[in-house]
Tab-separated table of C-alpha atoms in Angstrom:
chain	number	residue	atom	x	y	z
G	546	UNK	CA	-37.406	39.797	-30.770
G	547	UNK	CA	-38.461	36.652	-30.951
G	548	UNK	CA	-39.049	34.179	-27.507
G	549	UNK	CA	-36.960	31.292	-26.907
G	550	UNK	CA	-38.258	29.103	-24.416
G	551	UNK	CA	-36.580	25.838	-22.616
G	552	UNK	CA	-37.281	23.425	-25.410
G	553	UNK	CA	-36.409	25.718	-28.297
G	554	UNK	CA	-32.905	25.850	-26.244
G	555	UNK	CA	-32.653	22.422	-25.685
G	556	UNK	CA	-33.402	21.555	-29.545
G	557	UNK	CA	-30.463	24.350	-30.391
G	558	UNK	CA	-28.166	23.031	-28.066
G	559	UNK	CA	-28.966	19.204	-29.511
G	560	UNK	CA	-28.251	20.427	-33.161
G	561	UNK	CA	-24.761	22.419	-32.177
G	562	UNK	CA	-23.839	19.256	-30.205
G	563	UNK	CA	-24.628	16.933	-33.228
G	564	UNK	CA	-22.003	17.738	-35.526
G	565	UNK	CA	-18.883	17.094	-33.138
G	566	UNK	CA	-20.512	14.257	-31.776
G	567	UNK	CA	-20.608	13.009	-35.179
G	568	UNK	CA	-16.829	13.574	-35.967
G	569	UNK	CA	-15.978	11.345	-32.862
G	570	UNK	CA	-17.979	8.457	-33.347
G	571	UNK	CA	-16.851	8.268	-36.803
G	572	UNK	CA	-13.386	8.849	-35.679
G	573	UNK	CA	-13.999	6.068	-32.889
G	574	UNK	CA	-15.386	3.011	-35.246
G	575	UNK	CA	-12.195	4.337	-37.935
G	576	UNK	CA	-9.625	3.355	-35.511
G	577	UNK	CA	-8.194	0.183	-34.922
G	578	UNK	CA	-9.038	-1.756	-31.574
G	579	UNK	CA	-5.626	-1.393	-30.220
G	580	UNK	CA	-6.005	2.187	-30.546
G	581	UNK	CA	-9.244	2.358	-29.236
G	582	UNK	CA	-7.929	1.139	-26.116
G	583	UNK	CA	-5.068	3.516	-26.261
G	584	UNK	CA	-7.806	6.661	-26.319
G	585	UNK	CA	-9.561	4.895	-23.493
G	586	UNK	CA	-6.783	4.983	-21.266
G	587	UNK	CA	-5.635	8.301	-22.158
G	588	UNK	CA	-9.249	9.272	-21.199
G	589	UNK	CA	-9.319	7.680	-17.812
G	590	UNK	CA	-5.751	9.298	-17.044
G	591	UNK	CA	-7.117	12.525	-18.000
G	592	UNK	CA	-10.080	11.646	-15.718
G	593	UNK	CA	-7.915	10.701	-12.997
G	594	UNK	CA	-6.085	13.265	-13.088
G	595	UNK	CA	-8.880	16.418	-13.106
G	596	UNK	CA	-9.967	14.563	-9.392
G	597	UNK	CA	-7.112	14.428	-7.810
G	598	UNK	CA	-6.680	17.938	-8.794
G	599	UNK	CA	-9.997	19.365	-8.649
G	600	UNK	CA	-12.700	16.963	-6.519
G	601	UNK	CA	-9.775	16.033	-4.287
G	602	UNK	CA	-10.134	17.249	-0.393
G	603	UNK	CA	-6.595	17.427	0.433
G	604	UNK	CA	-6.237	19.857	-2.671
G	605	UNK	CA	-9.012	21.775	-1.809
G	606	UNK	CA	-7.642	22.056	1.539
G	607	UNK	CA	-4.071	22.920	0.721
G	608	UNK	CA	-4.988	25.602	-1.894
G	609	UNK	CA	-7.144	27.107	1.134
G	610	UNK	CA	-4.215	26.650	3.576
G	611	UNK	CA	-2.190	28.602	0.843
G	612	UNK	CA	-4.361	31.941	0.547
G	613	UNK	CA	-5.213	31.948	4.129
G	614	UNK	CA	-1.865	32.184	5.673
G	615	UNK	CA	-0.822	35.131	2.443
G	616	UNK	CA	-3.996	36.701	3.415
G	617	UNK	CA	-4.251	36.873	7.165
G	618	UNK	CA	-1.502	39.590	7.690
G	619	UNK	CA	-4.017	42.151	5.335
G	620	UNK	CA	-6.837	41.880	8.432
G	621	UNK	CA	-5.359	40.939	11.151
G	622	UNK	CA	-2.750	43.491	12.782
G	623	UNK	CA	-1.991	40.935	15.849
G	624	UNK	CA	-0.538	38.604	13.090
G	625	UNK	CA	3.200	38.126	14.239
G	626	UNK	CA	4.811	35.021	11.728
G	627	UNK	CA	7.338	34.958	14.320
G	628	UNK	CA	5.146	33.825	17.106
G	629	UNK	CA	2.813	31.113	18.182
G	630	UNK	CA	-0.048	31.791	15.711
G	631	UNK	CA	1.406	29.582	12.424
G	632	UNK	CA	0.651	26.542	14.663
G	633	UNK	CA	-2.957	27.022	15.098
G	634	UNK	CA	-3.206	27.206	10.884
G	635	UNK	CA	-1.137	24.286	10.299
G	636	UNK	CA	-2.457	21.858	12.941
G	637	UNK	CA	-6.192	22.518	11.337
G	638	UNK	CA	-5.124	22.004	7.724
G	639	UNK	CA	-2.441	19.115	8.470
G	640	UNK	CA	-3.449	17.037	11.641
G	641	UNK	CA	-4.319	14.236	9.331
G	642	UNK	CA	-0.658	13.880	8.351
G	643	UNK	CA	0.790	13.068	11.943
G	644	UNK	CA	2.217	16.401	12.549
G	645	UNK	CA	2.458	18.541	15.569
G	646	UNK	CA	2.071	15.669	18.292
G	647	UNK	CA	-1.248	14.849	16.352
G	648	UNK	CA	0.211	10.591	15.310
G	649	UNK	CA	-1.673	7.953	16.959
G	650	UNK	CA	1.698	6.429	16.783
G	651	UNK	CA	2.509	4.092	19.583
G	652	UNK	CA	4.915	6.053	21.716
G	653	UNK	CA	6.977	3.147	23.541
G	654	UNK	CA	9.466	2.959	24.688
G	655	UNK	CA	9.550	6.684	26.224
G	656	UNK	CA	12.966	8.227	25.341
G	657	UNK	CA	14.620	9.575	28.093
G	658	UNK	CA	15.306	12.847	26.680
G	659	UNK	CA	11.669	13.532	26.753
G	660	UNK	CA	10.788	15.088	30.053
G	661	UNK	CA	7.436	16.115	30.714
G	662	UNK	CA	4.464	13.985	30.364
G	663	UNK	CA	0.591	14.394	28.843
G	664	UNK	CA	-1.554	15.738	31.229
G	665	UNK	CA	0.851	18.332	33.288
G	666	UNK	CA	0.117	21.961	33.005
G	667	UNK	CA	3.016	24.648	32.143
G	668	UNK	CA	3.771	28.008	32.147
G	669	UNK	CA	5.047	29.044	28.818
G	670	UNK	CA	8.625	30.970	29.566
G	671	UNK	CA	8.492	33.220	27.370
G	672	UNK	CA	5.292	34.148	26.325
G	673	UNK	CA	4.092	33.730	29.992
G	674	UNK	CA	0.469	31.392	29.074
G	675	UNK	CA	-0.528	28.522	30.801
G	676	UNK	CA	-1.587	25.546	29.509
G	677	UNK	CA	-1.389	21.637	29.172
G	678	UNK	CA	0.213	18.845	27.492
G	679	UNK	CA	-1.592	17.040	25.490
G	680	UNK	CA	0.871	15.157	23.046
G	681	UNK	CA	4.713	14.977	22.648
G	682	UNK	CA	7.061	13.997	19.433
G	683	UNK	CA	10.488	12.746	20.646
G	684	UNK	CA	11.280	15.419	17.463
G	685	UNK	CA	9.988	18.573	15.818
G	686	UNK	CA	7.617	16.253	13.276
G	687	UNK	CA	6.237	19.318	11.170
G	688	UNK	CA	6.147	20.616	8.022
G	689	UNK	CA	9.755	22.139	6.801
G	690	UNK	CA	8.448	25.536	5.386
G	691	UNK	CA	7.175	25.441	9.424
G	692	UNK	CA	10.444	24.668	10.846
G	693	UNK	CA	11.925	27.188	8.940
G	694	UNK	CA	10.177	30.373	9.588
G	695	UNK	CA	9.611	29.543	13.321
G	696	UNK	CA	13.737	28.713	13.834
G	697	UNK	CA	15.297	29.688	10.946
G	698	UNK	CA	19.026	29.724	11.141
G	699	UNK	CA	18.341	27.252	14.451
G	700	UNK	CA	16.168	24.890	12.325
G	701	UNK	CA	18.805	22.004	12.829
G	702	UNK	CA	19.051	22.196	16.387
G	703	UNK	CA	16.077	22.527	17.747
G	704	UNK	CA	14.104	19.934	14.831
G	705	UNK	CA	15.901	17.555	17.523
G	706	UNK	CA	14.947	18.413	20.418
G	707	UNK	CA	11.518	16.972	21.934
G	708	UNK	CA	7.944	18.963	20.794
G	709	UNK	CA	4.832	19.025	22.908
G	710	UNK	CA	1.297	19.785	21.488
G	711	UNK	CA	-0.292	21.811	23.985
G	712	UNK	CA	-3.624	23.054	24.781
G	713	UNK	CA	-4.067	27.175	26.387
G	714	UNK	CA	-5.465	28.460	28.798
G	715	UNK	CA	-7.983	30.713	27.204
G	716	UNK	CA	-8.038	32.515	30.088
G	717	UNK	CA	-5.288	33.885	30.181
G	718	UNK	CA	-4.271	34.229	27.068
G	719	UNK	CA	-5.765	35.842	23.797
G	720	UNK	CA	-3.614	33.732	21.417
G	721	UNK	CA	-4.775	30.265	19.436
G	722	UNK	CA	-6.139	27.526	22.336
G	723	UNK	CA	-3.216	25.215	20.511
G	724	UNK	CA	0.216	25.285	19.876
G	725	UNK	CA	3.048	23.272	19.266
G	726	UNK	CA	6.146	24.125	21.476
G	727	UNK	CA	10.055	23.274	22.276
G	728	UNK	CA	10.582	21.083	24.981
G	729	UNK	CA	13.193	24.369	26.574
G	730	UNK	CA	9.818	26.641	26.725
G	731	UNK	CA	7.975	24.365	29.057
G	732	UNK	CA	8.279	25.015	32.838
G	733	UNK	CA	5.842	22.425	35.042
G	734	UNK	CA	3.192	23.963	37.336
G	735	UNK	CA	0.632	22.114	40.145
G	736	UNK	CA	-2.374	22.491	41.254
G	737	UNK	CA	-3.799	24.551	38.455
G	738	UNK	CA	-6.706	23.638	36.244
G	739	UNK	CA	-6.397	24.976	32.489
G	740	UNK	CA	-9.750	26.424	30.585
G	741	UNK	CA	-10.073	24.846	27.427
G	742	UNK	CA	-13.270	24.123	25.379
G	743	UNK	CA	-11.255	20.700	24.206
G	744	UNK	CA	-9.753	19.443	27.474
G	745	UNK	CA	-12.748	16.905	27.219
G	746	UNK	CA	-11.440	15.387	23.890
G	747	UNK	CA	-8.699	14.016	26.117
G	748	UNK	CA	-8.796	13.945	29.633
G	749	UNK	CA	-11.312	12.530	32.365
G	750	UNK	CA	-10.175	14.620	35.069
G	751	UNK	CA	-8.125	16.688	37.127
G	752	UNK	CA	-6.090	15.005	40.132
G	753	UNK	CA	-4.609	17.750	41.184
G	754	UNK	CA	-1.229	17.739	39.907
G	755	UNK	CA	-2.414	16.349	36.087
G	756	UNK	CA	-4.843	15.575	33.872
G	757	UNK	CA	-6.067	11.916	33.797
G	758	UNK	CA	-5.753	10.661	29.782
G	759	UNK	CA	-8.977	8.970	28.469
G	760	UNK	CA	-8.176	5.487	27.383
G	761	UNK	CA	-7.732	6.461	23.747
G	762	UNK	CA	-4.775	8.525	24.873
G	763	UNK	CA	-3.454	6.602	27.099
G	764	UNK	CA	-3.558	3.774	24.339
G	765	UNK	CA	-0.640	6.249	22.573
G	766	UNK	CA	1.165	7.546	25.948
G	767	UNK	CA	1.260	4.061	28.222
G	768	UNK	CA	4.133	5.498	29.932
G	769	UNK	CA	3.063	8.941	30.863
């Protein structure tokens, strides 16, 4: 059998190529300029297109959003889609969109029906964690397929009512270290610190009764 070697390939793949590329330059100098232009543009919306669907991050990131939430309940027994755990998945994959407390949004004025304030630690009433505020949405701003399968028939109601971003206390807890509650599961504690590998990301300190925001926070929350 006879050896083919890197140029002998090259040479065949030059020849195979030649004859198409033949047919479309004479099919390009045939055409009219008005329709060149026409076939340029179709090319560039073509090209357009393949990115956004295919070199795009936000694709990329959504398609992998997609298969890991269908695939997590085939290796991980824990996996209840009623509890906390969809807000872990969601705040990693949409965060960028504003949702889950995560706007830089100014929030002034402070609406009186929201209650608790960034930096207070909690007790969680019914799943019985503690953690700490860390961001609040006068309402539910999240993804509707969210909404949904967390409150289904109460989706209305509660899409109303104020949402907190929180951080856990992995301590005492072996759920997700975030989570994105109603404003009826909160109940206020003091005097106890919260363990949190990201407590640094937005607080300076512990006073004893809250956290102290850093200035990029408080630059969002000048009322709390």
């Amino acid at each position: 059998m006879p050896q083919v070697n890197a140029a002998a390939a090259l040479q065949i793949c030059l020849l195979l190529s030649a004859l198409p590329a033949q047919y479309l330059i004479s099919r390009w100098t045939e055409t009219t300029a008005s329709q060149r232009l026409d076939s340029t543009r179709r090319l560039v919306n073509s090209w357009n297109n393949f990115c956004k669907s295919y070199l795009s991050l936000e694709s990329w990131i959504d398609w992998a959003y997609h298969w890991i939430s269908k695939a997590r309940p085939w290796f991980d027994e824990s996996y209840d889609p009623q509890g906390e755990s969809p807000a872990l998945e969601v705040l990693e994959y949409k965060a960028k969109r504003g949702y889950f407390g995560e706007s830089t949004e100014l929030r002034s004025p402070r609406p009186r029906s929201v209650k608790f304030h960034v930096g207070q630690v909690f007790l969680h009433k019914r799943y019985g964690y503690v953690g700490v505020i860390v961001g609040w949405d006068a309402k539910a701003k999240a993804p509707e397929e969210w909404l949904q399968k967390m409150y289904q028939e109460n989706k209305k109601s509660m899409q109303d009512t104020p949402h907190y971003k929180v951080l856990i206390d992995t301590s005492s807890t072996e759920s997700t270290p975030t989570a994105y509650i109603p404003q009826q599961d909160i109940e206020i504690l003091s005097g106890i610190q919260v363990r949190n590998p990201s407590l640094k990301l937005y607080f300076s300190g512990f006073s004893g009764s809250k956290y102290a925001m850093l200035p990029s926070l408080r630059r969002i929350y000048p009322h709390d």
